[in-house]
Coordinates of C-alpha atoms in Angstrom, one line a residue:
X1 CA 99.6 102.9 96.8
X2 CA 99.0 106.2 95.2
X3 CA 95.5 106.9 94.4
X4 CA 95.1 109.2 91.3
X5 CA 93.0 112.1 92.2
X6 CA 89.8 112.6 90.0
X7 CA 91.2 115.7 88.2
X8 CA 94.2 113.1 87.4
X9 CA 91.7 110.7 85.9
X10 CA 89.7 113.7 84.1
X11 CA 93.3 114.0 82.2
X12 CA 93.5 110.6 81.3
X13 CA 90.1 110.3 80.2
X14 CA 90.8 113.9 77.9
X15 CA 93.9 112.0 76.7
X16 CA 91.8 108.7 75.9
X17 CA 90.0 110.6 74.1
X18 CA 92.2 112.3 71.3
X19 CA 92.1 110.2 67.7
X20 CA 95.3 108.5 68.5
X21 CA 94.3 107.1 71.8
X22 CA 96.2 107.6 75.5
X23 CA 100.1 106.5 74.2
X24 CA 101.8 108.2 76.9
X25 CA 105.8 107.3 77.7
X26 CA 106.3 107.2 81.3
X27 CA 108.0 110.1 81.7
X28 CA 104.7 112.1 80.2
X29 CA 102.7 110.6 83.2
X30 CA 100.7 113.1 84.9
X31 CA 102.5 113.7 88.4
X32 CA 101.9 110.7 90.6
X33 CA 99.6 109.0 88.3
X34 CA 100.2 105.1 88.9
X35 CA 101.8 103.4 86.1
X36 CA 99.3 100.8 85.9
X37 CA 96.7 103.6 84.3
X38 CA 99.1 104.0 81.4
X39 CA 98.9 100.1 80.0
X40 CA 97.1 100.2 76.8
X41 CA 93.5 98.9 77.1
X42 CA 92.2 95.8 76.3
X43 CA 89.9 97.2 73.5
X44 CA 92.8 99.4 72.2
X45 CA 89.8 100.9 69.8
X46 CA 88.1 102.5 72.4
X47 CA 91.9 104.3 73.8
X48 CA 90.6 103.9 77.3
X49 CA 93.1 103.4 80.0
X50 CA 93.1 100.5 82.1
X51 CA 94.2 99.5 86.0
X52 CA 96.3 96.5 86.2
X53 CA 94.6 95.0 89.0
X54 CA 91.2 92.6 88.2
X55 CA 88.5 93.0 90.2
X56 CA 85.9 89.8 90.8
X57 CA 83.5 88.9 93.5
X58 CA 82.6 90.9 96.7
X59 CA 83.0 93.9 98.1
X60 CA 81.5 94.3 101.4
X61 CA 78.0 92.7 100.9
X62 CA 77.9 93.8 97.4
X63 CA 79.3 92.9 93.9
X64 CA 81.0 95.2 92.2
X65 CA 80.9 95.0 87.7
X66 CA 83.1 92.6 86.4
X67 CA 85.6 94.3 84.1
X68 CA 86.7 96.7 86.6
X69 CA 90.2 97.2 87.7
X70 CA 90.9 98.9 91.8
X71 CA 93.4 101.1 93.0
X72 CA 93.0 101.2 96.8
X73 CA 94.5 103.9 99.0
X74 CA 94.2 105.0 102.6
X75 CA 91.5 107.9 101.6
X76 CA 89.8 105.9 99.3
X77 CA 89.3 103.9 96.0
X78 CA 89.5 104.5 92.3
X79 CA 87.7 101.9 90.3
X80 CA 89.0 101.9 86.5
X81 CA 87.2 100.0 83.6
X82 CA 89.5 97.1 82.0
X83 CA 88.1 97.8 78.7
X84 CA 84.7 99.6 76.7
X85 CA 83.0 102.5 77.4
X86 CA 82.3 102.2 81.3
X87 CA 83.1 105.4 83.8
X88 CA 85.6 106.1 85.9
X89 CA 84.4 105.7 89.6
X90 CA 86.0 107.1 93.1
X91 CA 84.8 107.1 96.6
X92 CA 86.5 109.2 99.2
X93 CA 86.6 108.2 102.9
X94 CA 87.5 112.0 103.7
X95 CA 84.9 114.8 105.2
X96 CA 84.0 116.9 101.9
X97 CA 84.4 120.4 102.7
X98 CA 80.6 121.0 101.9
X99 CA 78.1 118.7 101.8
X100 CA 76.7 120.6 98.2
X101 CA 77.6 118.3 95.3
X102 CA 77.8 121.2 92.9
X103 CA 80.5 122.9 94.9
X104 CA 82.2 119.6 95.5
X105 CA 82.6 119.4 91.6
X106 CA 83.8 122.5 91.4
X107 CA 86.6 121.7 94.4
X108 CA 87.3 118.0 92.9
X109 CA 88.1 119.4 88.7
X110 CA 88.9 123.0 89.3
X111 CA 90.3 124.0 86.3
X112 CA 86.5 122.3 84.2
X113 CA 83.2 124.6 83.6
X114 CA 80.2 123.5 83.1
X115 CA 79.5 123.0 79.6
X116 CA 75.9 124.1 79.9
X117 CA 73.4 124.6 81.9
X118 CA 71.4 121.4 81.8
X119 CA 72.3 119.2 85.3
X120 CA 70.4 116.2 87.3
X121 CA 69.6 116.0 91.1
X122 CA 68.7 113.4 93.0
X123 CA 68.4 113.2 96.8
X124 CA 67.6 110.2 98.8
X125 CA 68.6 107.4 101.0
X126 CA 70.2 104.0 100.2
X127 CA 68.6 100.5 101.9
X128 CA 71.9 100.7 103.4
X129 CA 71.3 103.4 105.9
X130 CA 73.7 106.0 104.0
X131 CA 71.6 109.5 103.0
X132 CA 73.1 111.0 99.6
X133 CA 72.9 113.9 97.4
X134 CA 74.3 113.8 93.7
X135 CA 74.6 116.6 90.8
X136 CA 75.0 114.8 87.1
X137 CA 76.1 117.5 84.4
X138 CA 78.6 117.6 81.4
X139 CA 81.7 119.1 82.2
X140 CA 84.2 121.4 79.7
X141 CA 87.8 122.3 79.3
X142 CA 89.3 123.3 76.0
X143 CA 87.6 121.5 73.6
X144 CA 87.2 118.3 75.6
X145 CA 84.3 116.9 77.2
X146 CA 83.5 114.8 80.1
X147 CA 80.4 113.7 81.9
X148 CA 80.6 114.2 85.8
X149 CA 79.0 113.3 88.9
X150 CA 79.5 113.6 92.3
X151 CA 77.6 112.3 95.5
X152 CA 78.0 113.2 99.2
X153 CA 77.1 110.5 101.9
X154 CA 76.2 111.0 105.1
X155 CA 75.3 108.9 107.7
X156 CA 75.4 109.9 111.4
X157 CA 78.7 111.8 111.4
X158 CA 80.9 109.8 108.4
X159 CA 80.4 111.7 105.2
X160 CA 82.0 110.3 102.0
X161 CA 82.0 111.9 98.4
X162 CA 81.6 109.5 95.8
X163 CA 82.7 110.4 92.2
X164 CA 82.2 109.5 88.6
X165 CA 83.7 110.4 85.5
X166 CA 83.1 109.6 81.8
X167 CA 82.8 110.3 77.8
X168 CA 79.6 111.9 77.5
X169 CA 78.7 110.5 74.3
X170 CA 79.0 106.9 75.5
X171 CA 78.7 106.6 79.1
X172 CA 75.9 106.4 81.8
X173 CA 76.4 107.4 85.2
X174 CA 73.8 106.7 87.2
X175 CA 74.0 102.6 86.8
X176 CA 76.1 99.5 86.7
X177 CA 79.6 100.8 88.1
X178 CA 78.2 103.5 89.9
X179 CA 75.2 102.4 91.5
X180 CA 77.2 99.1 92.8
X181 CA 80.2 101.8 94.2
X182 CA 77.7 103.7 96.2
X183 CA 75.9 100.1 97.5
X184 CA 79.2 98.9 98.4
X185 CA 79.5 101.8 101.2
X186 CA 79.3 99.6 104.9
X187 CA 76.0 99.2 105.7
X188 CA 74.8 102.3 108.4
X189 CA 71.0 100.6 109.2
X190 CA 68.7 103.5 110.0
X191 CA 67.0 102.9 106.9
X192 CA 63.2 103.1 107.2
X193 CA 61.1 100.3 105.4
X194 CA 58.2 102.7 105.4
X195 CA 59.9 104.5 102.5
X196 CA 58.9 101.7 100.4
X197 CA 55.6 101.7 101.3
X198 CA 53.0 102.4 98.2
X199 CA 52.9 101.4 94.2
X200 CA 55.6 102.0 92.2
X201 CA 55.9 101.1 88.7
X202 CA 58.6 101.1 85.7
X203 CA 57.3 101.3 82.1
X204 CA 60.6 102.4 80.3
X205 CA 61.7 98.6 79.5
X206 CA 59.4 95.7 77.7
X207 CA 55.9 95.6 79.2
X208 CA 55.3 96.7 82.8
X209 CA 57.6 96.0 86.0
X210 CA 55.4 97.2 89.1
X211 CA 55.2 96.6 93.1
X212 CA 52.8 97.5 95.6
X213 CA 55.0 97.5 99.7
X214 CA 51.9 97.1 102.2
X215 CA 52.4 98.7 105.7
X216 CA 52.2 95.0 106.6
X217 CA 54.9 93.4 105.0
X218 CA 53.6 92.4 102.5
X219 CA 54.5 92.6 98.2
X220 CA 52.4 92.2 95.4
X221 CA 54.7 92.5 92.1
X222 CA 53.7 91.9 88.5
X223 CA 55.2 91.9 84.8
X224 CA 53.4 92.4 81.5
X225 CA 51.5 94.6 79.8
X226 CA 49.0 95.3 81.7
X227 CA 48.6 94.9 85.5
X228 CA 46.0 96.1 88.0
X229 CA 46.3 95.1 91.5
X230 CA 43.9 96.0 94.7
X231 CA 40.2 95.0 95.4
X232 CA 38.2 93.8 92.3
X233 CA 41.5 93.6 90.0
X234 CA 42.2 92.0 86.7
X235 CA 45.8 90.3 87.1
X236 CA 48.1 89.0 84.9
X237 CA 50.0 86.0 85.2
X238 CA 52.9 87.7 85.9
X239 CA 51.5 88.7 89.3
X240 CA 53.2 87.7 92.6
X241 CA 52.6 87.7 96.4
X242 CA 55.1 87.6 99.1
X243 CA 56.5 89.7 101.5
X244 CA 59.5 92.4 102.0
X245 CA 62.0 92.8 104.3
X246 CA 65.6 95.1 104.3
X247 CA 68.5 92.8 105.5
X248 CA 72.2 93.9 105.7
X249 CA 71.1 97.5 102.9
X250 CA 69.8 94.8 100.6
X251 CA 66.0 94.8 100.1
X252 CA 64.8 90.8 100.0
X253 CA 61.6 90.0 98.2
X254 CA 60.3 86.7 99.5
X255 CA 57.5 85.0 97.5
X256 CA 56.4 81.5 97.5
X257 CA 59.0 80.0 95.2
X258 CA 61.6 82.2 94.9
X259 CA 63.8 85.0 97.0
X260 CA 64.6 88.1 95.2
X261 CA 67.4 89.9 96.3
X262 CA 68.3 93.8 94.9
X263 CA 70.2 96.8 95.5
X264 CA 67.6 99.2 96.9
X265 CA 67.5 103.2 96.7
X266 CA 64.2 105.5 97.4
X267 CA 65.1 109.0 95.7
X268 CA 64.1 112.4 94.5
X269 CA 65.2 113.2 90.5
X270 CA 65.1 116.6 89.4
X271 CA 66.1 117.2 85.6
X272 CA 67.1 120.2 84.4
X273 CA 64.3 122.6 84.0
X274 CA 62.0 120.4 86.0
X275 CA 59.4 121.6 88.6
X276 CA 58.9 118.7 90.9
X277 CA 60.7 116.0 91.6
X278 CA 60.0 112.5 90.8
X279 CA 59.6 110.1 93.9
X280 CA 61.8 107.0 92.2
X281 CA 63.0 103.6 93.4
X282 CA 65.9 102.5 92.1
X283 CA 66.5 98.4 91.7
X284 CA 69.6 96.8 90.4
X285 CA 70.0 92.8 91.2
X286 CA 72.6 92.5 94.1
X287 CA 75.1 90.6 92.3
X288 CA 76.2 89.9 88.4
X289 CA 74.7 89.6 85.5
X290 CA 71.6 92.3 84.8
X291 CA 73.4 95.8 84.9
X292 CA 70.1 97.0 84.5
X293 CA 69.2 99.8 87.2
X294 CA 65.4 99.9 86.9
X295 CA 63.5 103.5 88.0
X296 CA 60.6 102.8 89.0
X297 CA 58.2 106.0 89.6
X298 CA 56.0 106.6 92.7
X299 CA 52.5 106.4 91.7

């Protein structure tokens, strides 16, 4: 099958976005564009383009979103959302011809600028083994505008770019399709538990999510609205104790009556304009349901 490239998708996405929606005959197709991207979406409101293929359960030892269409190729995958506001997602098998995601960018939508000069880094490694770098920043041509981000992978000598592409005023990149697309790379090993090690804690949702990786094994992980743990602490009832292990680039929290199972990241974030980085776990539940990619920050 032939695999629309991401500049190909960029035009879809600029024609999805005019008032009147993408209503292009075939023979107004961009040049070898599958005809499957041109069936009218399922939420005809939105005017977002749709793959014909549904995709459900596994892929590789991850879950992918439901509501996502695949068009698979020899070099890679383009994952396309079956209806709302969710981005456009490829990952290339091929060697990027640099391993800086801002050039990459550049070489993957030549003919869009930068629309500013606000952009996101993040550097880290996945629980899967694979080492990445990825540039977030909104994107111009004409007077459209998308959202873009790329990734490079590396891992021993494979290196794989992984892209995303969407409306800037209604999509996120850096969770639910695109977090599960970079987790669904095979698993590498290589990755070091000791990158877990310490307290980390997320106060961006309801209450307080935190957990404390001992060089032993061991978890401690509470919820609420306060929580101390160590010597001499005042708990809440939300507090747990088990112990942590990385099996098959998922990280497995075992406590006494339950297994918890999640996608597992350890990164750097720089935002625009910021000094240091922020140490950040990222957490998304390894299959269905919760899209929610919680950031929890190094404390």
């Amino acid at each position: 099958m032939v695999v629309p490239t991401a500049a190909q998708c960029a035009d879809l996405l600029l024609a999805a976005s005019r008032p009147d929606g993408l209503r292009l005959p075939d023979a107004e197709a961009p040049d070898g564009v599958p005809h499957p991207l041109l069936l009218p979406s399922a939420t005809p409101a939105t005017g977002i383009p749709v793959a014909g293929v549904a995709l459900g359960g596994e892929r590789g030892t991850t879950g992918l979103p439901d509501g996502y269409g695949v068009l698979a190729g020899e070099a890679g995958d383009v994952y396309w959302p079956l209806g709302g506001d969710g981005p456009v997602v490829g990952v290339e098998a091929s060697s990027p011809a640099a391993d800086d995601p801002d050039a990459v960018l550049a070489g993957l939508l030549p003919q869009w600028r930068p629309a500013s000069a606000w952009a996101t880094t993040t550097s880290g490694v996945t629980a899967g083994g694979w080492r990445f770098v990825t540039l977030q920043r909104d994107l111009a041509r004409g007077d459209g505008y998308l959202t873009a981000l790329a990734a490079v992978l590396a891992g021993g000598d494979a290196r794989r770019v992984l892209w995303a592409l969407g409306n800037p005023a209604r999509t996120v990149l850096d969770g639910g399709a695109v977090v599960r697309v970079l987790h669904a790379q095979p698993v590498l090993g290589g990755f070091d538990p000791a990158a877990l090690v310490g307290t980390w804690r997320c106060t961006t949702g309801v209450g307080v999510l935190q957990h404390r990786f001992g060089t032993d094994g061991t978890v401690e992980s509470g919820t609420g609205a306060v929580v101390t743990l160590g010597p001499g602490e005042w708990t809440s009832a939300g507090v747990r104790r088990g112990t942590y292990r990385v099996a098959d680039g998922v990280l497995v929290l075992a406590y006494a009556d339950a297994e918890v199972r999640s996608l597992a990241r350890v990164y750097d974030e720089r935002g625009y304009g910021a000094q240091t980085p922020v140490r950040t776990l990222g957490l998304m539940p390894e299959t269905g349901g919760d899209e929610v990619d919680h950031a929890l920050v190094q404390e």
